[in-house]
CSV table of C-alpha atoms and ligand atoms in Angstrom, one decimal:
chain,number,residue,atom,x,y,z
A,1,UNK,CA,-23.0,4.1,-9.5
A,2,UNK,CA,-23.1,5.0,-13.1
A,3,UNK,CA,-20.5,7.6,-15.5
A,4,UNK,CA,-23.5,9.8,-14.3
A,5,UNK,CA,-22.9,9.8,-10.7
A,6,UNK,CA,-21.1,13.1,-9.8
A,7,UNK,CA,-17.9,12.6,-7.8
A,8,UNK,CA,-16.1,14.6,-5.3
A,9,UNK,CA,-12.7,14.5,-4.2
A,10,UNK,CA,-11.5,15.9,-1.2
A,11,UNK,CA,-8.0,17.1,-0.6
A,12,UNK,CA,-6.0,18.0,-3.5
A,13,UNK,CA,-2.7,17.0,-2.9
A,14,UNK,CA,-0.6,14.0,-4.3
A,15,UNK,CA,-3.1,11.5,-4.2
A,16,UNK,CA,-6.4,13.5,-4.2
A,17,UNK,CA,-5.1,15.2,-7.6
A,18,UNK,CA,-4.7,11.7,-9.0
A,19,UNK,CA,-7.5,9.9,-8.1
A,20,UNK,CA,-9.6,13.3,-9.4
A,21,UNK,CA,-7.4,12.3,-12.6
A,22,UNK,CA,-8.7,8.6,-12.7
A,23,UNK,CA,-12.9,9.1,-12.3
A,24,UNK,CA,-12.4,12.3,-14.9
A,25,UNK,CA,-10.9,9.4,-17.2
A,26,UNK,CA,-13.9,6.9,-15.8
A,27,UNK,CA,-16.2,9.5,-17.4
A,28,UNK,CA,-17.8,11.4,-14.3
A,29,UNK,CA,-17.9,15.1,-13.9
A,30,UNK,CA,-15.1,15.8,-10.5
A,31,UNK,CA,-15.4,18.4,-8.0
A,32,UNK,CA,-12.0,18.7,-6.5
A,33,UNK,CA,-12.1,20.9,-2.5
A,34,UNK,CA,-9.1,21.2,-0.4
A,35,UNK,CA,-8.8,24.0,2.6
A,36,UNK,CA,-6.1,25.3,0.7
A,37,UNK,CA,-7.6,26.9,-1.7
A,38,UNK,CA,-3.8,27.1,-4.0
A,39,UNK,CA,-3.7,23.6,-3.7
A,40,UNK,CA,-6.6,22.8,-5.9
A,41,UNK,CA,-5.1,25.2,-8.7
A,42,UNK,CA,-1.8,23.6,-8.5
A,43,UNK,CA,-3.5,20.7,-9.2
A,44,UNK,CA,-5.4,21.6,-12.2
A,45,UNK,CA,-2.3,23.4,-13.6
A,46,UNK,CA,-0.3,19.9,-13.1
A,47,UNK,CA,-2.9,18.1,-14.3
A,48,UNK,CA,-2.8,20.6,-17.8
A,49,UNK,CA,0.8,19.2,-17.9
A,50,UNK,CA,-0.2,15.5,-17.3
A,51,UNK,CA,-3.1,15.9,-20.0
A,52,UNK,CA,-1.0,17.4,-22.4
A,53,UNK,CA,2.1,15.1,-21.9
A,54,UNK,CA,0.0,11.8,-22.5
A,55,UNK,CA,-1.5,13.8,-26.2
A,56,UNK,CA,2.2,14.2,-27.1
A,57,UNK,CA,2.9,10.3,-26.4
A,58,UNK,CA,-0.2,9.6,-28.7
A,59,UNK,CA,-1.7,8.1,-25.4
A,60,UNK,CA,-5.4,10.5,-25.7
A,61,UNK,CA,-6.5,13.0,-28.9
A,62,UNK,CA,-6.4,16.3,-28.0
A,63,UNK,CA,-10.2,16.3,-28.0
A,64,UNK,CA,-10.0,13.9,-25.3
A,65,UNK,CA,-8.0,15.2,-23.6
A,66,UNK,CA,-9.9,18.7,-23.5
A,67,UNK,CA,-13.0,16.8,-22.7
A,68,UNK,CA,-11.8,14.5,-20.0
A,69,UNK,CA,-10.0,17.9,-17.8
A,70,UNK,CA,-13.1,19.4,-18.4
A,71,UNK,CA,-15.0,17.4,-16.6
A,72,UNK,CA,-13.0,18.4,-13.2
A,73,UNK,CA,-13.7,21.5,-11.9
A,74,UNK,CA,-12.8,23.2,-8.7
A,75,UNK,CA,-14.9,23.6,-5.8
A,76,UNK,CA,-14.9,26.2,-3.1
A,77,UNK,CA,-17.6,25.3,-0.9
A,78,UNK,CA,-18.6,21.5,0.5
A,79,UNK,CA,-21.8,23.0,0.2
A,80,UNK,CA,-21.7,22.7,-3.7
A,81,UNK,CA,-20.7,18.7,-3.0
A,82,UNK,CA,-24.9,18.1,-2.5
A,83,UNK,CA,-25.4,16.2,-6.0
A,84,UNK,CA,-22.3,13.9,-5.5
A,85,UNK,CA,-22.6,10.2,-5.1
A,86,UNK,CA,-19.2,9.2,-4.3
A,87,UNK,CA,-17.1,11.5,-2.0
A,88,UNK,CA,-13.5,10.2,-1.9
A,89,UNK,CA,-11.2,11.8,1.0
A,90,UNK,CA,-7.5,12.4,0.3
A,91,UNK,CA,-6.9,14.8,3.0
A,92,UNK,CA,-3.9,14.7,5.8
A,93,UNK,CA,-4.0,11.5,7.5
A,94,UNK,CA,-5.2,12.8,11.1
A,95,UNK,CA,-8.5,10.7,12.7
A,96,UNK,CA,-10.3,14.0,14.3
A,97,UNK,CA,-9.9,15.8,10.8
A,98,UNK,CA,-10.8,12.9,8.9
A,99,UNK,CA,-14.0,12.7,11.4
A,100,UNK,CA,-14.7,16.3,11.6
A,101,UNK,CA,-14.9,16.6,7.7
A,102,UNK,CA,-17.5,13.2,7.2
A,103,UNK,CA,-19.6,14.7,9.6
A,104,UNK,CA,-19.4,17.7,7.8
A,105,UNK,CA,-20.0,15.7,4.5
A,106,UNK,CA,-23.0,13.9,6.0
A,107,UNK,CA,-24.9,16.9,6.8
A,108,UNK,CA,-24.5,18.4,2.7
A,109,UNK,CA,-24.7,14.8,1.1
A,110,UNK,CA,-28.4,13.2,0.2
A,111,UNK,CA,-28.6,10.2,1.9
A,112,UNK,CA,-27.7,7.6,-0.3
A,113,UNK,CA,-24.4,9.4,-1.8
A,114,UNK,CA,-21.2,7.3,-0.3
A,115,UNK,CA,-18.8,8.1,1.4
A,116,UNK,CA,-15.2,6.9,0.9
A,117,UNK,CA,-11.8,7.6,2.3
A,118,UNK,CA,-8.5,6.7,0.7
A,119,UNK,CA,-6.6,6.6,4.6
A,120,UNK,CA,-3.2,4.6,4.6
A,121,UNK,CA,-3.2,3.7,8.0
A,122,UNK,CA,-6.1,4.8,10.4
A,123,UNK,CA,-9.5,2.6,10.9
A,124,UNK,CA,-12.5,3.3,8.6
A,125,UNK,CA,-14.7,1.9,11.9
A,126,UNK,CA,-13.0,4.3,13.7
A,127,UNK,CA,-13.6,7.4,11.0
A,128,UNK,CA,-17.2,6.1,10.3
A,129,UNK,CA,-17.5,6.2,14.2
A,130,UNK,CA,-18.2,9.8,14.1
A,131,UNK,CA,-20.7,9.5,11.5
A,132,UNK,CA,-24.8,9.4,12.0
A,133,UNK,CA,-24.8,7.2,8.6
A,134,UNK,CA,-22.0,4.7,9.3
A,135,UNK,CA,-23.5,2.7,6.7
A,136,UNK,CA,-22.5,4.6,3.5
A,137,UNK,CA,-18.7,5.3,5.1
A,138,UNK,CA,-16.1,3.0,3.4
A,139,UNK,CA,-11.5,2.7,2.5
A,140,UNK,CA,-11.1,3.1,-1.3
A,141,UNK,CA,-7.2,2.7,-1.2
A,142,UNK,CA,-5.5,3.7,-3.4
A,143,UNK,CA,-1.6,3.7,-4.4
A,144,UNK,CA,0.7,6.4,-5.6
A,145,UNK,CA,0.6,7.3,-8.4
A,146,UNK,CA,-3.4,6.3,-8.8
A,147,UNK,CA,-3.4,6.7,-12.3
A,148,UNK,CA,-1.0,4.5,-13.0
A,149,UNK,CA,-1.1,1.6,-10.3
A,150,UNK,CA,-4.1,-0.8,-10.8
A,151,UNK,CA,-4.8,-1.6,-7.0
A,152,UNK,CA,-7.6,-0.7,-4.9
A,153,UNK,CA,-8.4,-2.3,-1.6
A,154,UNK,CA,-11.9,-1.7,-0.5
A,155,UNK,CA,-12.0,-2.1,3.0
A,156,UNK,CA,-15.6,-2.1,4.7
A,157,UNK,CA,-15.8,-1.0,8.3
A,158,UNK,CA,-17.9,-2.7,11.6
A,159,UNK,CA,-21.1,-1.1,10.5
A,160,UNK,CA,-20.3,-0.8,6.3
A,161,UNK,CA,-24.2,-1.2,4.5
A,162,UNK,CA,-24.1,-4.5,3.0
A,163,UNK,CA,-24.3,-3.9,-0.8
A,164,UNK,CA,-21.5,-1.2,-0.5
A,165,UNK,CA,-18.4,-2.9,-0.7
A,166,UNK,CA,-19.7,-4.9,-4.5
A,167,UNK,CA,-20.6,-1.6,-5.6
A,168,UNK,CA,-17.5,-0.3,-4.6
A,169,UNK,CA,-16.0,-3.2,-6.4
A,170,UNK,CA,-17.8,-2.7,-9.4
A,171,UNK,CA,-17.2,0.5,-10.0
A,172,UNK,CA,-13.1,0.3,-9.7
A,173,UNK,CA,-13.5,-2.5,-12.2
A,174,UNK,CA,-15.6,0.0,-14.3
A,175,UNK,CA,-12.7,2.8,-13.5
A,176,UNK,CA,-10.1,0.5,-15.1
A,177,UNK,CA,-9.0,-0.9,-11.5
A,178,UNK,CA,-7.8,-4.1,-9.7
A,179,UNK,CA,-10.0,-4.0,-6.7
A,180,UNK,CA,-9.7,-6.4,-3.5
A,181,UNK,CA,-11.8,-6.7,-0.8
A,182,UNK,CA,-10.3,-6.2,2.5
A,183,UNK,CA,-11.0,-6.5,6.2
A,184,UNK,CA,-10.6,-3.5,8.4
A,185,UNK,CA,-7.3,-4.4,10.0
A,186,UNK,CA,-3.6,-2.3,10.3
A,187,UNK,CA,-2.0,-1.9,7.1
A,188,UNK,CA,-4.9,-3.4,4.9
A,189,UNK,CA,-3.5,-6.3,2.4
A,190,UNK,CA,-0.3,-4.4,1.1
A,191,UNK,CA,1.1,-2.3,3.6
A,192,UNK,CA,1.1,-5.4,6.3
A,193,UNK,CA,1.9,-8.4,3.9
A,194,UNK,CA,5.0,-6.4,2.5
A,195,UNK,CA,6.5,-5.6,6.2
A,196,UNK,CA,9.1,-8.1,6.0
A,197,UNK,CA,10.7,-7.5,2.6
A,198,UNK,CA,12.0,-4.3,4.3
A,199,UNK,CA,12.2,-5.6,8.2
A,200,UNK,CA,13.5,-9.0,7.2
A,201,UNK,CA,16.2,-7.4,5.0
A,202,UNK,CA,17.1,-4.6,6.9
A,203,UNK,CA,17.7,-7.4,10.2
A,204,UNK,CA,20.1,-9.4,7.4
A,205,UNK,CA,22.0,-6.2,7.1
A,206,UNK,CA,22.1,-5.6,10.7
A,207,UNK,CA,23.3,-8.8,11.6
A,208,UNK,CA,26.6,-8.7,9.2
A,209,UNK,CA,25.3,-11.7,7.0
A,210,UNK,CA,25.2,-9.2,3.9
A,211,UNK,CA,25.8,-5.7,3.1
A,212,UNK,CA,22.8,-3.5,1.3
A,213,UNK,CA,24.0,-3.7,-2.1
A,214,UNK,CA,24.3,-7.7,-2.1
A,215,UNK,CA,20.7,-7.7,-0.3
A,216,UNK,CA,19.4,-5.5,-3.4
A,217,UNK,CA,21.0,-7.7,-5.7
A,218,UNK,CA,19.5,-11.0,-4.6
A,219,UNK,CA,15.9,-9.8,-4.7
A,220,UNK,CA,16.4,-8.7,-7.8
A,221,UNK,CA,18.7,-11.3,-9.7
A,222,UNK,CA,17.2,-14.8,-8.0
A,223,UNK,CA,13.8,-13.2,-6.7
A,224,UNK,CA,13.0,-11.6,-9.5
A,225,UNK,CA,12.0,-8.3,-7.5
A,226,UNK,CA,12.0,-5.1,-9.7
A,227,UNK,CA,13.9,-3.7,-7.3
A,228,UNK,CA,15.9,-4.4,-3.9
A,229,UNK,CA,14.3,-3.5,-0.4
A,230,UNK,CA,17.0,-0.6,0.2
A,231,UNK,CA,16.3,0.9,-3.3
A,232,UNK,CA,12.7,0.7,-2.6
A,233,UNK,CA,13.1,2.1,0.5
A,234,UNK,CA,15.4,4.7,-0.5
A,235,UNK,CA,12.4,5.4,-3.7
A,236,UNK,CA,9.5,5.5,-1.4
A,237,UNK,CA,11.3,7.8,1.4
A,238,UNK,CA,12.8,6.3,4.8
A,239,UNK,CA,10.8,8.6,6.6
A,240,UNK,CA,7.4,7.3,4.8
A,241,UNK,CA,8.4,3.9,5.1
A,242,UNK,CA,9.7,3.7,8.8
A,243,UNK,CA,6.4,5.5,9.9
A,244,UNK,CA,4.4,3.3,7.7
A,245,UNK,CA,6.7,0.6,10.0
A,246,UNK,CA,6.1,2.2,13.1
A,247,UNK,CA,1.8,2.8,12.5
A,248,UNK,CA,1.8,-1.1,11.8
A,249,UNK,CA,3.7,-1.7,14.9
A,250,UNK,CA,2.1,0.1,17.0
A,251,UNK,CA,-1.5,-0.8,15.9
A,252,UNK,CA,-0.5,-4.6,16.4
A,253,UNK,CA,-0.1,-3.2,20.0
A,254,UNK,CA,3.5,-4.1,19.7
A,255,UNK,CA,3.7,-7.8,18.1
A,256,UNK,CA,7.6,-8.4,17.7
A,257,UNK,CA,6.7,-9.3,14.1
A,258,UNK,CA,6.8,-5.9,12.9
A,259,UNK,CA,8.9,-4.7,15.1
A,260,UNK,CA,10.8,-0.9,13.2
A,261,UNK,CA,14.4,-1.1,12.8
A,262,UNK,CA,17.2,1.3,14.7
A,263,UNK,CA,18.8,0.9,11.2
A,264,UNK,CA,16.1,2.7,9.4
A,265,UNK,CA,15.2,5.3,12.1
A,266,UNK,CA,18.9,6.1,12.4
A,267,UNK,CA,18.9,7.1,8.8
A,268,UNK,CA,15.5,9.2,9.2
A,269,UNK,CA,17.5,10.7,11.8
A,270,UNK,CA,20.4,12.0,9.9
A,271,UNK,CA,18.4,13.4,7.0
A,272,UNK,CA,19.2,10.1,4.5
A,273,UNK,CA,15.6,10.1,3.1
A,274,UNK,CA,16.4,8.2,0.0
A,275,UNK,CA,16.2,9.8,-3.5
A,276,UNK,CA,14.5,13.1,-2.0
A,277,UNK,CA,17.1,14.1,-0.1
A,278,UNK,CA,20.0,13.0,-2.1
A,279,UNK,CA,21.1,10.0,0.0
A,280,UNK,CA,19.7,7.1,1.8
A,281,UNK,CA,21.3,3.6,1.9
A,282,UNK,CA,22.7,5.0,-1.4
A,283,UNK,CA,24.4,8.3,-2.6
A,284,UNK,CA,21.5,9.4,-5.2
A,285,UNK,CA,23.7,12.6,-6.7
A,286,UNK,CA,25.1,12.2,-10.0
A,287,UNK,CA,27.9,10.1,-11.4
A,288,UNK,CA,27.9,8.4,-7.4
A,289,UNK,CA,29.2,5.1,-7.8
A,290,UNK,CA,27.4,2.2,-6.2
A,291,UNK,CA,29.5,-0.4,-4.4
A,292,UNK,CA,29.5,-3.8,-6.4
A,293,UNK,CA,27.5,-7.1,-4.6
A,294,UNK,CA,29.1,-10.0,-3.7
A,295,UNK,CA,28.4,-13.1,-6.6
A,296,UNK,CA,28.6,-15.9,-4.3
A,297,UNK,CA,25.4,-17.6,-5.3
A,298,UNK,CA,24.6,-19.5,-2.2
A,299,UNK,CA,24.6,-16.3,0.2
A,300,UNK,CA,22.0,-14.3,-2.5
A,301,UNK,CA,20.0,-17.6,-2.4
A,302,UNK,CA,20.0,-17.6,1.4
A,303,UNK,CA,19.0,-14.0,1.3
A,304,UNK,CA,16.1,-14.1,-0.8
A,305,UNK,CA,15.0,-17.3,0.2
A,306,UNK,CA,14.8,-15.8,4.4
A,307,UNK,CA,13.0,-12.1,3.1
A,308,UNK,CA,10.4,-14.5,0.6
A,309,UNK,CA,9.8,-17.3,3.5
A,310,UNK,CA,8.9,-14.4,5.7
A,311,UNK,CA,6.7,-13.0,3.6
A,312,UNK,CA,4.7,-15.8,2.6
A,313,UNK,CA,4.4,-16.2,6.3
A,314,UNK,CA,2.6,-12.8,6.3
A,315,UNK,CA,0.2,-13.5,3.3
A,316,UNK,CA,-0.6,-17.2,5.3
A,317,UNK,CA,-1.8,-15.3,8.2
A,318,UNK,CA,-3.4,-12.8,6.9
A,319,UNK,CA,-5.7,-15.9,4.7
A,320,UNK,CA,-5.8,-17.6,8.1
A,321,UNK,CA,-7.7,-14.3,9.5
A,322,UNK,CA,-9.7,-13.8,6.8
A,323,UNK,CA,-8.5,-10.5,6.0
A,324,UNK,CA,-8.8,-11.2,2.8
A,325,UNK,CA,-9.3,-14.2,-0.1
A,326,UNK,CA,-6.6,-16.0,-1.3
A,327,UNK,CA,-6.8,-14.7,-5.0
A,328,UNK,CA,-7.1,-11.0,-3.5
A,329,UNK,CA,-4.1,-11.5,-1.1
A,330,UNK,CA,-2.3,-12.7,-4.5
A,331,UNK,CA,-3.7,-10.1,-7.0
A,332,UNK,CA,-3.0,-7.2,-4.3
A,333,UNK,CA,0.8,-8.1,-4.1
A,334,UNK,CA,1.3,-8.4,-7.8
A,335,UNK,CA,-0.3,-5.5,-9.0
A,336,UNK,CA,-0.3,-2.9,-6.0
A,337,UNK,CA,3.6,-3.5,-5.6
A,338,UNK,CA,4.7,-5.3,-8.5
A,339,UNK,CA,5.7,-8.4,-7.0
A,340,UNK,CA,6.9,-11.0,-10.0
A,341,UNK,CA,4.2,-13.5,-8.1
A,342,UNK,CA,1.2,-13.6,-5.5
A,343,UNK,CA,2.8,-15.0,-2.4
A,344,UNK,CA,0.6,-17.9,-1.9
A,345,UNK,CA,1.4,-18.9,-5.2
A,346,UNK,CA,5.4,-18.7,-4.7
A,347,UNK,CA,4.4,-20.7,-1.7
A,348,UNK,CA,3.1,-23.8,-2.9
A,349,UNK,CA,6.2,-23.3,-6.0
A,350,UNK,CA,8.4,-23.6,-2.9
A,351,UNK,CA,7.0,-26.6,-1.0
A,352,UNK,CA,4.3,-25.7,2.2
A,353,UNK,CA,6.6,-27.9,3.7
A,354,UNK,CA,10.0,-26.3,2.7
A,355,UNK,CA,8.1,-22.9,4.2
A,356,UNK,CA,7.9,-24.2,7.1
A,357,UNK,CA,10.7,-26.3,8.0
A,358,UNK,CA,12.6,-22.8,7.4
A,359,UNK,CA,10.2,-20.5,9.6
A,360,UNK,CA,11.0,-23.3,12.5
A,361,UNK,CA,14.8,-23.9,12.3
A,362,UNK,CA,14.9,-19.2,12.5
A,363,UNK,CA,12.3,-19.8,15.2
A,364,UNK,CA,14.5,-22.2,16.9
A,365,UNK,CA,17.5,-20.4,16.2
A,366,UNK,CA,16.8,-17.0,17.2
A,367,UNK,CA,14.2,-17.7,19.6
A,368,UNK,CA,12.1,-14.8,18.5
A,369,UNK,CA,8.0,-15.1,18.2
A,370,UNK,CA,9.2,-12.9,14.9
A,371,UNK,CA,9.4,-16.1,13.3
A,372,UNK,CA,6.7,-18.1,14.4
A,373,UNK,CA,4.7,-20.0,11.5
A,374,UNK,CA,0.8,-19.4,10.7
A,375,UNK,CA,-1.4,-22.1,12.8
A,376,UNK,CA,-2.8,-22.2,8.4
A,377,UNK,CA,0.9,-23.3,7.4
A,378,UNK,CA,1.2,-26.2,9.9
A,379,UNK,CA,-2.7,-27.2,9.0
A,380,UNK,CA,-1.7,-27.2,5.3
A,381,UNK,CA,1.5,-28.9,5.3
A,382,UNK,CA,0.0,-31.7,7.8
A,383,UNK,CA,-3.3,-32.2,5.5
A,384,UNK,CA,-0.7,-32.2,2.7
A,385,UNK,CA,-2.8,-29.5,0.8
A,386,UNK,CA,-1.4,-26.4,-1.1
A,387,UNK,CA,-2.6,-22.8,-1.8
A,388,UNK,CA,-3.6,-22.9,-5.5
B,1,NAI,P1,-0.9,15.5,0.6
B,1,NAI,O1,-0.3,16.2,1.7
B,1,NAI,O2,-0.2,15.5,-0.7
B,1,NAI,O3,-2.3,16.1,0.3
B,1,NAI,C1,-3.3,16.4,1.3
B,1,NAI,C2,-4.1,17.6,0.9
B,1,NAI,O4,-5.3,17.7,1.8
B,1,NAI,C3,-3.4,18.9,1.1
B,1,NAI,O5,-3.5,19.6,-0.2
B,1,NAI,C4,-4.1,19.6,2.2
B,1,NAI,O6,-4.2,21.0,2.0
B,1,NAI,C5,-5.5,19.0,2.1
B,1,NAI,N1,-6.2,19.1,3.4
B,1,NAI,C6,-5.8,18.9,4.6
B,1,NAI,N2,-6.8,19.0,5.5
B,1,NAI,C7,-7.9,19.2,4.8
B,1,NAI,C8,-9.3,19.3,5.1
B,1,NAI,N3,-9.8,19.3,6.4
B,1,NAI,N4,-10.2,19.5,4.1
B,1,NAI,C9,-9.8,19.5,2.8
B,1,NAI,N5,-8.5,19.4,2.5
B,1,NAI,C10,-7.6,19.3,3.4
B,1,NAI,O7,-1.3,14.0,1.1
B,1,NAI,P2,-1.4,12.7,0.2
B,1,NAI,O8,-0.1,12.0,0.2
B,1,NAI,O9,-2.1,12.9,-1.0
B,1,NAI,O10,-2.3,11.8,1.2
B,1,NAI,C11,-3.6,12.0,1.4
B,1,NAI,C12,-4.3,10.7,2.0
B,1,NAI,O11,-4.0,9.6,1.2
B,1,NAI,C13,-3.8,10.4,3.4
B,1,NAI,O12,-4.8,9.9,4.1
B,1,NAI,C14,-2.7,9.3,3.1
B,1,NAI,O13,-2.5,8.5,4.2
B,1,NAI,C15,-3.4,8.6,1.9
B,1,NAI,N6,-2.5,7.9,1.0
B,1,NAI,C16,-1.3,8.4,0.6
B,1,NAI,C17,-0.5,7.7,-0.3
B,1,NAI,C18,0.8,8.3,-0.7
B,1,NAI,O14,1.6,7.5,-1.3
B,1,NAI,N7,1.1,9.5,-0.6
B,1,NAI,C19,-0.9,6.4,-0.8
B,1,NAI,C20,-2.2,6.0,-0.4
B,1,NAI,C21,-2.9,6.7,0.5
């Protein structure tokens, strides 16, 4: 998987358009597909503007910038894809298209080309199911926007060839990337280990202890969070969170842990997306003026202390199941969603101990298998060993 290795990216849309953006930068020559055949123009034209913004900023020559977009060019026909090693799939997120198109693939690929999709939520055992070759089918995750966030979690199905995944790792080093190596399991690293900074905070809220704004602002001011769950929330989209919620949920076949809010669906419901729509948990229309938080230091400590406990509960596990190392479960929270540290890290800061003594007395207080500690958090604090 050299600069010479053609690359084709499939679907053109917000994420297809960007990772095209990042292997043209890599060096390979891109051929961009999507059904629609409008989209694919769109984005080349945006991609123009994106080229020609970062020569203004001094960020590429114009030389380089000519170079690099034309080294993307836009395909019509899969059939044209036969020379490409890498095939990366952006398309909707649907498990019979996503099938229906790597079988397609497979029959215009040589043999040895890979195949990759950049799915959010479905199963790459379950996509590669369909395929003659499971071996060569493989998650390249990616987060939006992909040329600017460093993460990529590789995630190797059931039947995954062997050497795939450290070539896959190797070459998102060699693309400028963080990669980590993940198991095949709902939500990946990021999308399941960050559940609880919007579940924990939105049950807070729901339960009276604090309103949004004061939530926000302990995060922020004593976590050190670039931003709040509710602004995050209201950034990302309520209805692309709460379904994000609601896949996890459902593909944990209902554990309580992750368990969707009526809070959040309620403001899918009425139309409060978040910035999109021009109100969420906040009014996002100009000159709106944001209710001030309440400054008692001892409820924002509570706050943060409840949302962080319960996500370091969630990286634990997931290192107790091996979904993925404790460096990568670190690296993945720090530079896929900016976290100011890796969670395991925070945890031994905090005290194994502290973690848990915390996760028992909510256990014990709300009676709820929501809170139960990791099996890997009682074995650590009773070996007296920490993360790092
Ligand atoms: P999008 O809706 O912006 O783009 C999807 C594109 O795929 C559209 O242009 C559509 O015309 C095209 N398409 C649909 N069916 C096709 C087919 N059979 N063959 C070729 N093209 C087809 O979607 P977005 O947001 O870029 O998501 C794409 C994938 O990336 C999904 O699997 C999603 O779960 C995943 N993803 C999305 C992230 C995000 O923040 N938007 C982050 C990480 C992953």
């Amino acid at each position: 998987m050299d600069k010479s290795m053609k690359v084709a990216v499939i679907g053109a849309g917000t994420m297809g358009s960007g990772i095209a953006q990042v292997a043209a930068q890599a060096g390979h020559s891109v051929q961009l597909f999507d059904t629609r055949v409008d989209a694919v123009t769109k984005a080349l034209d945006a991609l123009n503007k994106t080229f020609s913004k970062l020569v203004e900023k001094g960020k590429l020559s114009a030389d380089e910038a000519k170079t690099t977009l034309g080294r993307i060019s836009p395909c019509i026909d899969l059939k044209e894809l036969a020379r490409c090693g890498l095939v990366i799939e952006a398309i909707v997120e649907d498990l019979s298209i996503k099938k229906k198109l790597f079988t397609d693939l497979e029959a215009i690929l040589a043999k040895d080309a890979a195949l990759a999709t950049n799915t959010s939520s479905l199963s790459v055992t379950a996509i590669a199911g369909a395929c003659a070759t499971p071996e060569r089918v493989i998650v390249l995750h990616f987060f939006n926007p992909a040329p600017l966030l460093p993460l990529v979690e590789v995630v190797p199905g059931i039947a995954t060839g062997e050497g795939l995944p450290a070539h896959c790792m190797e070459l998102m080093k060699a693309w400028g990337k963080t990669p980590v190596l993940c198991k095949d399991t709902p939500g990946f690293i990021v999308n399941r280990v960050a559940r609880p900074f919007y579940g924990e905070a939105l049950r807070i809220y729901e339960e009276g202890l604090a309103d949004m704004v004061t939530i926000d602002h302990a995060m922020r001011s004593v976590g050190g969070f670039k931003m709040g769950p509710f602004e995050l929330m209201d950034l990302i989209g309520n209805d692309i969170n709460f379904a994000v919620t609601k896949s996890v949920f459902e593909a944990f076949f209902f554990d309580p842990r992750y368990r969707p809010s009526i809070t959040q669906q309620r403001q899918v419901e009425s139309g409060r997306l978040g910035r999109k729509s021009g109100r969420g948990y906040y009014v996002h229309t100009d000159g709106a003026v944001q209710p001030a938080p309440k400054n008692d230091l001892q409820l924002l400590e509570d706050i943060c202390w409840r949302i962080l406990v319960m996500l370091i509960n969630e990286a634990v596990d997931a290192l107790n199941l091996g979904i993925a190392s404790r460096d990568d479960l670190d690296l993945a929270m720090t530079k896929g969603v900016n976290y100011p540290k890796g969670l395991l890290r925070w945890a031994d800061e905090k005290g194994l101990a502290h973690c848990l003594s915390t996760l028992e007395r909510l256990q014990a207080e709300y009676g709820e298998d929501r809170y139960r500690p990791s099996p890997l958090l009682r074995r650590m604090v009773r070996e007296s060993r920490t993360f790092h």
